[in-house]
């Protein structure tokens, strides 16, 4: 099986279309979307239309949960923008999405970790910055989910993979639509891909074990940044142009 795994589109339709065009040339037979679909500064409603038509296996991320459950005054700017832009039928679609999904035998999809959509599975945030998580840290965050052969996660926007001894391969494909952001918990930190490219991953088990290819796709990020600026999201525009906060 060949999987195209995307995550963290964040309403960036231009990046999504570029990734889907690239994936169509990779002989994949299943698409998986790991959540954080619409909240951002570009085109939530149009992105929802595209994703709903695509029919890929999709889970909800923390931003879907926030968009559906928080009051507008409790939302950040990205969720509030998406909430005001999407239609009632799109909200119903978001509400129908599971938080985790068994993609196929032995393959689990989650957004953050299997038990928490806000947990960084493959990174650890310390007062001094962000570092790759140790094997023991990842095992602890997986909890009872070490029996899978492959765990797919998103949330951090950083492409990374880890093959645990006597455990699963864990893969984060990176972010399709938002290459850098600043976070507050558990300490202030930044997550930066370092370039503005749209990112996703292709996974193949033809060898008898899962192998991952991280793909980096050029697209018209200047146009996406200009759209974000038109919505007064200079922070999003800067990240889209540079891959940095």
PDB file of C-alpha atoms in Angstrom:
ATOM      1  CA  UNK A   1       0.000   0.000   0.000  1.00  0.00           C
ATOM      2  CA  UNK A   2       1.127   3.544  -0.757  1.00  0.00           C
ATOM      3  CA  UNK A   3      -0.298   6.296   1.440  1.00  0.00           C
ATOM      4  CA  UNK A   4      -0.232  10.031   0.844  1.00  0.00           C
ATOM      5  CA  UNK A   5      -0.389  11.593   4.309  1.00  0.00           C
ATOM      6  CA  UNK A   6      -1.203  15.281   4.738  1.00  0.00           C
ATOM      7  CA  UNK A   7      -1.763  17.384   7.838  1.00  0.00           C
ATOM      8  CA  UNK A   8      -2.239  20.945   9.041  1.00  0.00           C
ATOM      9  CA  UNK A   9      -3.651  22.456   5.858  1.00  0.00           C
ATOM     10  CA  UNK A  10      -4.963  25.411   7.908  1.00  0.00           C
ATOM     11  CA  UNK A  11      -7.205  26.726   5.152  1.00  0.00           C
ATOM     12  CA  UNK A  12      -4.390  27.274   2.649  1.00  0.00           C
ATOM     13  CA  UNK A  13      -6.098  26.191  -0.570  1.00  0.00           C
ATOM     14  CA  UNK A  14      -3.178  27.122  -2.829  1.00  0.00           C
ATOM     15  CA  UNK A  15      -0.824  24.871  -0.887  1.00  0.00           C
ATOM     16  CA  UNK A  16      -3.394  22.075  -0.719  1.00  0.00           C
ATOM     17  CA  UNK A  17      -3.967  22.089  -4.467  1.00  0.00           C
ATOM     18  CA  UNK A  18      -0.213  21.929  -5.107  1.00  0.00           C
ATOM     19  CA  UNK A  19       0.175  18.977  -2.742  1.00  0.00           C
ATOM     20  CA  UNK A  20      -2.764  17.098  -4.242  1.00  0.00           C
ATOM     21  CA  UNK A  21      -1.352  17.626  -7.724  1.00  0.00           C
ATOM     22  CA  UNK A  22       2.033  16.297  -6.621  1.00  0.00           C
ATOM     23  CA  UNK A  23       0.489  13.330  -4.805  1.00  0.00           C
ATOM     24  CA  UNK A  24      -1.509  12.395  -7.919  1.00  0.00           C
ATOM     25  CA  UNK A  25       1.823  11.609  -9.603  1.00  0.00           C
ATOM     26  CA  UNK A  26       3.094   9.331  -6.800  1.00  0.00           C
ATOM     27  CA  UNK A  27       0.964   6.224  -7.516  1.00  0.00           C
ATOM     28  CA  UNK A  28      -0.677   6.371  -4.093  1.00  0.00           C
ATOM     29  CA  UNK A  29      -3.821   4.360  -3.419  1.00  0.00           C
ATOM     30  CA  UNK A  30      -4.991   6.007  -0.191  1.00  0.00           C
ATOM     31  CA  UNK A  31      -5.011   9.576   1.131  1.00  0.00           C
ATOM     32  CA  UNK A  32      -5.020  10.362   4.850  1.00  0.00           C
ATOM     33  CA  UNK A  33      -5.574  13.813   6.377  1.00  0.00           C
ATOM     34  CA  UNK A  34      -4.511  14.337  10.004  1.00  0.00           C
ATOM     35  CA  UNK A  35      -6.518  17.436  10.880  1.00  0.00           C
ATOM     36  CA  UNK A  36      -6.228  21.167  11.519  1.00  0.00           C
ATOM     37  CA  UNK A  37      -8.035  21.663   8.261  1.00  0.00           C
ATOM     38  CA  UNK A  38      -9.380  25.205   7.997  1.00  0.00           C
ATOM     39  CA  UNK A  39      -8.228  27.574  10.754  1.00  0.00           C
ATOM     40  CA  UNK A  40      -5.696  30.058   9.422  1.00  0.00           C
ATOM     41  CA  UNK A  41      -5.631  33.259   7.439  1.00  0.00           C
ATOM     42  CA  UNK A  42      -6.259  32.249   3.834  1.00  0.00           C
ATOM     43  CA  UNK A  43      -9.421  30.483   2.570  1.00  0.00           C
ATOM     44  CA  UNK A  44     -11.272  28.284   5.099  1.00  0.00           C
ATOM     45  CA  UNK A  45     -14.561  27.885   3.222  1.00  0.00           C
ATOM     46  CA  UNK A  46     -12.995  27.136  -0.159  1.00  0.00           C
ATOM     47  CA  UNK A  47     -10.569  24.708   1.458  1.00  0.00           C
ATOM     48  CA  UNK A  48     -13.469  22.915   3.135  1.00  0.00           C
ATOM     49  CA  UNK A  49     -15.174  22.524  -0.233  1.00  0.00           C
ATOM     50  CA  UNK A  50     -12.039  20.984  -1.720  1.00  0.00           C
ATOM     51  CA  UNK A  51     -11.476  18.600   1.176  1.00  0.00           C
ATOM     52  CA  UNK A  52     -15.091  17.481   1.302  1.00  0.00           C
ATOM     53  CA  UNK A  53     -15.000  16.721  -2.436  1.00  0.00           C
ATOM     54  CA  UNK A  54     -11.688  14.861  -2.121  1.00  0.00           C
ATOM     55  CA  UNK A  55     -13.224  12.158   0.064  1.00  0.00           C
ATOM     56  CA  UNK A  56      -9.940  11.238   1.782  1.00  0.00           C
ATOM     57  CA  UNK A  57      -9.789   9.591   5.187  1.00  0.00           C
ATOM     58  CA  UNK A  58      -9.795  12.553   7.566  1.00  0.00           C
ATOM     59  CA  UNK A  59      -9.639  13.155  11.297  1.00  0.00           C
ATOM     60  CA  UNK A  60     -10.218  16.266  13.376  1.00  0.00           C
ATOM     61  CA  UNK A  61      -7.381  18.214  14.948  1.00  0.00           C
ATOM     62  CA  UNK A  62      -7.393  20.550  17.914  1.00  0.00           C
ATOM     63  CA  UNK A  63      -8.525  23.448  15.728  1.00  0.00           C
ATOM     64  CA  UNK A  64     -11.648  21.572  14.624  1.00  0.00           C
ATOM     65  CA  UNK A  65     -12.472  20.879  18.269  1.00  0.00           C
ATOM     66  CA  UNK A  66     -11.857  24.515  19.191  1.00  0.00           C
ATOM     67  CA  UNK A  67     -13.881  25.874  16.279  1.00  0.00           C
ATOM     68  CA  UNK A  68     -16.857  23.701  17.224  1.00  0.00           C
ATOM     69  CA  UNK A  69     -16.790  24.072  21.008  1.00  0.00           C
ATOM     70  CA  UNK A  70     -15.393  27.485  21.968  1.00  0.00           C
ATOM     71  CA  UNK A  71     -17.316  30.727  22.107  1.00  0.00           C
ATOM     72  CA  UNK A  72     -16.084  33.352  19.630  1.00  0.00           C
ATOM     73  CA  UNK A  73     -14.564  35.457  22.405  1.00  0.00           C
ATOM     74  CA  UNK A  74     -12.555  32.419  23.560  1.00  0.00           C
ATOM     75  CA  UNK A  75     -11.132  31.690  20.110  1.00  0.00           C
ATOM     76  CA  UNK A  76      -7.832  32.713  18.653  1.00  0.00           C
ATOM     77  CA  UNK A  77      -7.799  34.713  15.443  1.00  0.00           C
ATOM     78  CA  UNK A  78      -7.434  31.686  13.170  1.00  0.00           C
ATOM     79  CA  UNK A  79     -10.377  29.769  14.608  1.00  0.00           C
ATOM     80  CA  UNK A  80     -12.542  32.871  14.717  1.00  0.00           C
ATOM     81  CA  UNK A  81     -11.820  33.633  11.055  1.00  0.00           C
ATOM     82  CA  UNK A  82     -12.708  30.080  10.049  1.00  0.00           C
ATOM     83  CA  UNK A  83     -15.830  30.060  12.212  1.00  0.00           C
ATOM     84  CA  UNK A  84     -17.136  33.183  10.458  1.00  0.00           C
ATOM     85  CA  UNK A  85     -16.274  31.897   6.976  1.00  0.00           C
ATOM     86  CA  UNK A  86     -17.534  28.299   6.911  1.00  0.00           C
ATOM     87  CA  UNK A  87     -21.076  27.227   6.096  1.00  0.00           C
ATOM     88  CA  UNK A  88     -23.482  25.239   8.263  1.00  0.00           C
ATOM     89  CA  UNK A  89     -22.971  22.110   6.153  1.00  0.00           C
ATOM     90  CA  UNK A  90     -19.206  22.467   6.504  1.00  0.00           C
ATOM     91  CA  UNK A  91     -19.550  22.712  10.266  1.00  0.00           C
ATOM     92  CA  UNK A  92     -21.639  19.539  10.190  1.00  0.00           C
ATOM     93  CA  UNK A  93     -18.868  17.839   8.235  1.00  0.00           C
ATOM     94  CA  UNK A  94     -16.268  18.956  10.771  1.00  0.00           C
ATOM     95  CA  UNK A  95     -18.457  17.642  13.604  1.00  0.00           C
ATOM     96  CA  UNK A  96     -18.632  14.237  11.923  1.00  0.00           C
ATOM     97  CA  UNK A  97     -14.862  13.719  11.899  1.00  0.00           C
ATOM     98  CA  UNK A  98     -13.296  11.325  14.442  1.00  0.00           C
ATOM     99  CA  UNK A  99     -10.316  12.303  16.582  1.00  0.00           C
ATOM    100  CA  UNK A 100      -8.457   9.097  15.671  1.00  0.00           C
ATOM    101  CA  UNK A 101      -8.900   6.588  12.868  1.00  0.00           C
ATOM    102  CA  UNK A 102      -7.699   3.111  11.972  1.00  0.00           C
ATOM    103  CA  UNK A 103      -6.564   3.685   8.382  1.00  0.00           C
ATOM    104  CA  UNK A 104      -5.884   0.031   7.611  1.00  0.00           C
ATOM    105  CA  UNK A 105      -4.604  -2.989   9.550  1.00  0.00           C
ATOM    106  CA  UNK A 106      -1.894  -1.823  11.950  1.00  0.00           C
ATOM    107  CA  UNK A 107      -2.099   1.874  11.018  1.00  0.00           C
ATOM    108  CA  UNK A 108      -3.460   4.503  13.435  1.00  0.00           C
ATOM    109  CA  UNK A 109      -4.019   8.161  12.538  1.00  0.00           C
ATOM    110  CA  UNK A 110      -4.129  10.843  15.236  1.00  0.00           C
ATOM    111  CA  UNK A 111      -3.496  14.575  15.333  1.00  0.00           C
ATOM    112  CA  UNK A 112      -1.249  15.208  18.337  1.00  0.00           C
ATOM    113  CA  UNK A 113      -0.984  11.904  20.194  1.00  0.00           C
ATOM    114  CA  UNK A 114      -3.538   9.062  20.237  1.00  0.00           C
ATOM    115  CA  UNK A 115      -5.037  10.343  23.493  1.00  0.00           C
ATOM    116  CA  UNK A 116      -4.619  14.131  23.240  1.00  0.00           C
ATOM    117  CA  UNK A 117      -4.859  16.394  20.203  1.00  0.00           C
ATOM    118  CA  UNK A 118      -2.526  18.964  21.828  1.00  0.00           C
ATOM    119  CA  UNK A 119       0.369  16.658  22.752  1.00  0.00           C
ATOM    120  CA  UNK A 120       3.550  16.874  20.695  1.00  0.00           C
ATOM    121  CA  UNK A 121       4.375  13.236  20.005  1.00  0.00           C
ATOM    122  CA  UNK A 122       7.825  13.572  18.409  1.00  0.00           C
ATOM    123  CA  UNK A 123       9.052  16.843  19.950  1.00  0.00           C
ATOM    124  CA  UNK A 124       9.674  17.997  23.507  1.00  0.00           C
ATOM    125  CA  UNK A 125       9.378  21.651  24.521  1.00  0.00           C
ATOM    126  CA  UNK A 126      11.789  22.833  27.217  1.00  0.00           C
ATOM    127  CA  UNK A 127      12.501  26.291  28.596  1.00  0.00           C
ATOM    128  CA  UNK A 128      15.555  26.429  26.332  1.00  0.00           C
ATOM    129  CA  UNK A 129      13.668  25.456  23.161  1.00  0.00           C
ATOM    130  CA  UNK A 130      12.324  22.494  21.219  1.00  0.00           C
ATOM    131  CA  UNK A 131      14.193  19.219  20.703  1.00  0.00           C
ATOM    132  CA  UNK A 132      13.345  15.805  19.233  1.00  0.00           C
ATOM    133  CA  UNK A 133      11.659  13.603  21.824  1.00  0.00           C
ATOM    134  CA  UNK A 134      13.543  10.597  23.151  1.00  0.00           C
ATOM    135  CA  UNK A 135      12.306   7.074  22.479  1.00  0.00           C
ATOM    136  CA  UNK A 136      11.182   6.784  26.107  1.00  0.00           C
ATOM    137  CA  UNK A 137       9.242  10.048  25.894  1.00  0.00           C
ATOM    138  CA  UNK A 138       7.495   8.891  22.742  1.00  0.00           C
ATOM    139  CA  UNK A 139       6.626   5.532  24.310  1.00  0.00           C
ATOM    140  CA  UNK A 140       5.115   7.288  27.320  1.00  0.00           C
ATOM    141  CA  UNK A 141       3.000   9.542  25.074  1.00  0.00           C
ATOM    142  CA  UNK A 142       1.823   6.561  23.037  1.00  0.00           C
ATOM    143  CA  UNK A 143       0.649   4.843  26.213  1.00  0.00           C
ATOM    144  CA  UNK A 144      -1.298   1.729  25.270  1.00  0.00           C
ATOM    145  CA  UNK A 145      -0.847   2.374  21.536  1.00  0.00           C
ATOM    146  CA  UNK A 146       2.573   0.789  20.972  1.00  0.00           C
ATOM    147  CA  UNK A 147       1.022  -2.250  19.285  1.00  0.00           C
ATOM    148  CA  UNK A 148       0.489  -0.435  15.979  1.00  0.00           C
ATOM    149  CA  UNK A 149       2.943  -0.916  13.135  1.00  0.00           C
ATOM    150  CA  UNK A 150       2.501   2.712  12.019  1.00  0.00           C
ATOM    151  CA  UNK A 151       1.254   5.784  13.875  1.00  0.00           C
ATOM    152  CA  UNK A 152       0.550   8.918  11.845  1.00  0.00           C
ATOM    153  CA  UNK A 153       0.526  12.257  13.685  1.00  0.00           C
ATOM    154  CA  UNK A 154       0.570  15.970  12.887  1.00  0.00           C
ATOM    155  CA  UNK A 155       0.133  19.115  14.978  1.00  0.00           C
ATOM    156  CA  UNK A 156       3.753  20.310  15.218  1.00  0.00           C
ATOM    157  CA  UNK A 157       4.075  21.229  11.505  1.00  0.00           C
ATOM    158  CA  UNK A 158       7.555  19.645  11.438  1.00  0.00           C
ATOM    159  CA  UNK A 159       8.290  16.619   9.200  1.00  0.00           C
ATOM    160  CA  UNK A 160       9.819  13.898  11.335  1.00  0.00           C
ATOM    161  CA  UNK A 161       9.817  10.124  11.697  1.00  0.00           C
ATOM    162  CA  UNK A 162      10.945   7.690  14.357  1.00  0.00           C
ATOM    163  CA  UNK A 163      11.157   3.900  14.280  1.00  0.00           C
ATOM    164  CA  UNK A 164      10.833   2.551  17.811  1.00  0.00           C
ATOM    165  CA  UNK A 165      12.580  -0.713  18.671  1.00  0.00           C
ATOM    166  CA  UNK A 166       9.856  -3.345  19.103  1.00  0.00           C
ATOM    167  CA  UNK A 167       7.276  -0.653  18.438  1.00  0.00           C
ATOM    168  CA  UNK A 168       5.683   1.370  15.674  1.00  0.00           C
ATOM    169  CA  UNK A 169       7.076   3.706  13.096  1.00  0.00           C
ATOM    170  CA  UNK A 170       5.760   7.183  13.920  1.00  0.00           C
ATOM    171  CA  UNK A 171       5.511   9.712  11.078  1.00  0.00           C
ATOM    172  CA  UNK A 172       4.619  13.398  11.091  1.00  0.00           C
ATOM    173  CA  UNK A 173       4.317  14.609   7.476  1.00  0.00           C
ATOM    174  CA  UNK A 174       4.725  18.283   8.352  1.00  0.00           C
ATOM    175  CA  UNK A 175       2.290  21.029   7.418  1.00  0.00           C
ATOM    176  CA  UNK A 176       0.690  21.552   4.037  1.00  0.00           C
ATOM    177  CA  UNK A 177      -0.355  25.113   4.660  1.00  0.00           C
ATOM    178  CA  UNK A 178       1.420  26.850   7.559  1.00  0.00           C
ATOM    179  CA  UNK A 179       5.174  26.269   7.877  1.00  0.00           C
ATOM    180  CA  UNK A 180       5.844  28.150  11.129  1.00  0.00           C
ATOM    181  CA  UNK A 181       4.039  29.244  14.269  1.00  0.00           C
ATOM    182  CA  UNK A 182       4.655  30.351  17.855  1.00  0.00           C
ATOM    183  CA  UNK A 183       3.300  28.336  20.787  1.00  0.00           C
ATOM    184  CA  UNK A 184       2.841  29.087  24.477  1.00  0.00           C
ATOM    185  CA  UNK A 185       2.635  25.712  26.240  1.00  0.00           C
ATOM    186  CA  UNK A 186       4.332  24.322  28.232  1.00  0.00           C
ATOM    187  CA  UNK A 187       6.830  27.124  27.547  1.00  0.00           C
ATOM    188  CA  UNK A 188       6.956  29.819  24.852  1.00  0.00           C
ATOM    189  CA  UNK A 189       8.484  28.319  21.719  1.00  0.00           C
ATOM    190  CA  UNK A 190       8.479  28.431  17.924  1.00  0.00           C
ATOM    191  CA  UNK A 191       8.027  25.640  15.391  1.00  0.00           C
ATOM    192  CA  UNK A 192       9.653  26.481  12.053  1.00  0.00           C
ATOM    193  CA  UNK A 193      10.073  24.393   8.909  1.00  0.00           C
ATOM    194  CA  UNK A 194      12.540  26.990   7.630  1.00  0.00           C
ATOM    195  CA  UNK A 195      11.205  27.319   4.069  1.00  0.00           C
ATOM    196  CA  UNK A 196       7.746  28.181   2.710  1.00  0.00           C
ATOM    197  CA  UNK A 197       7.167  24.885   0.871  1.00  0.00           C
ATOM    198  CA  UNK A 198       4.034  22.792   1.371  1.00  0.00           C
ATOM    199  CA  UNK A 199       4.909  19.482   2.973  1.00  0.00           C
ATOM    200  CA  UNK A 200       3.432  15.997   3.065  1.00  0.00           C
ATOM    201  CA  UNK A 201       4.651  12.392   3.115  1.00  0.00           C
ATOM    202  CA  UNK A 202       4.322   9.266   0.994  1.00  0.00           C
ATOM    203  CA  UNK A 203       4.522   5.951   2.853  1.00  0.00           C
ATOM    204  CA  UNK A 204       4.983   2.507   1.300  1.00  0.00           C
ATOM    205  CA  UNK A 205       5.032  -0.966   2.858  1.00  0.00           C
ATOM    206  CA  UNK A 206       6.172  -2.862  -0.267  1.00  0.00           C
ATOM    207  CA  UNK A 207       9.451  -3.795   1.432  1.00  0.00           C
ATOM    208  CA  UNK A 208       7.611  -5.497   4.293  1.00  0.00           C
ATOM    209  CA  UNK A 209       7.940  -2.530   6.607  1.00  0.00           C
ATOM    210  CA  UNK A 210       6.787   1.056   6.333  1.00  0.00           C
ATOM    211  CA  UNK A 211       9.178   3.403   4.554  1.00  0.00           C
ATOM    212  CA  UNK A 212       8.603   7.159   4.405  1.00  0.00           C
ATOM    213  CA  UNK A 213       9.429   9.777   1.797  1.00  0.00           C
ATOM    214  CA  UNK A 214       8.999  13.383   2.911  1.00  0.00           C
ATOM    215  CA  UNK A 215       7.973  15.620   0.037  1.00  0.00           C
ATOM    216  CA  UNK A 216       8.404  19.401  -0.192  1.00  0.00           C
ATOM    217  CA  UNK A 217       6.271  21.156  -2.813  1.00  0.00           C
ATOM    218  CA  UNK A 218       6.715  24.639  -4.242  1.00  0.00           C
ATOM    219  CA  UNK A 219       3.543  26.652  -4.817  1.00  0.00           C
ATOM    220  CA  UNK A 220       2.490  30.296  -5.139  1.00  0.00           C
ATOM    221  CA  UNK A 221       3.066  31.217  -1.494  1.00  0.00           C
ATOM    222  CA  UNK A 222       3.295  34.898  -2.329  1.00  0.00           C
ATOM    223  CA  UNK A 223      -0.348  34.860  -3.435  1.00  0.00           C
ATOM    224  CA  UNK A 224      -1.309  32.985  -0.280  1.00  0.00           C
ATOM    225  CA  UNK A 225       0.569  35.549   1.819  1.00  0.00           C
ATOM    226  CA  UNK A 226      -1.202  38.425   0.078  1.00  0.00           C
ATOM    227  CA  UNK A 227      -4.570  36.829   0.860  1.00  0.00           C
ATOM    228  CA  UNK A 228      -3.544  36.488   4.519  1.00  0.00           C
ATOM    229  CA  UNK A 229      -2.520  40.151   4.584  1.00  0.00           C
ATOM    230  CA  UNK A 230      -5.923  41.112   3.177  1.00  0.00           C
ATOM    231  CA  UNK A 231      -7.411  39.463   6.279  1.00  0.00           C
ATOM    232  CA  UNK A 232      -5.041  41.401   8.579  1.00  0.00           C
ATOM    233  CA  UNK A 233      -2.982  38.279   9.313  1.00  0.00           C
ATOM    234  CA  UNK A 234       0.523  39.629   8.861  1.00  0.00           C
ATOM    235  CA  UNK A 235       1.843  36.869  11.122  1.00  0.00           C
ATOM    236  CA  UNK A 236       0.469  34.197   8.787  1.00  0.00           C
ATOM    237  CA  UNK A 237       1.750  36.058   5.728  1.00  0.00           C
ATOM    238  CA  UNK A 238       5.271  36.227   7.169  1.00  0.00           C
ATOM    239  CA  UNK A 239       5.289  32.499   7.918  1.00  0.00           C
ATOM    240  CA  UNK A 240       3.966  31.663   4.454  1.00  0.00           C
ATOM    241  CA  UNK A 241       6.711  33.684   2.765  1.00  0.00           C
ATOM    242  CA  UNK A 242       9.647  32.543   4.900  1.00  0.00           C
ATOM    243  CA  UNK A 243       8.839  29.358   6.772  1.00  0.00           C
ATOM    244  CA  UNK A 244       9.747  31.224   9.943  1.00  0.00           C
ATOM    245  CA  UNK A 245       7.871  33.088  12.642  1.00  0.00           C
TER     246      UNK A 245
END
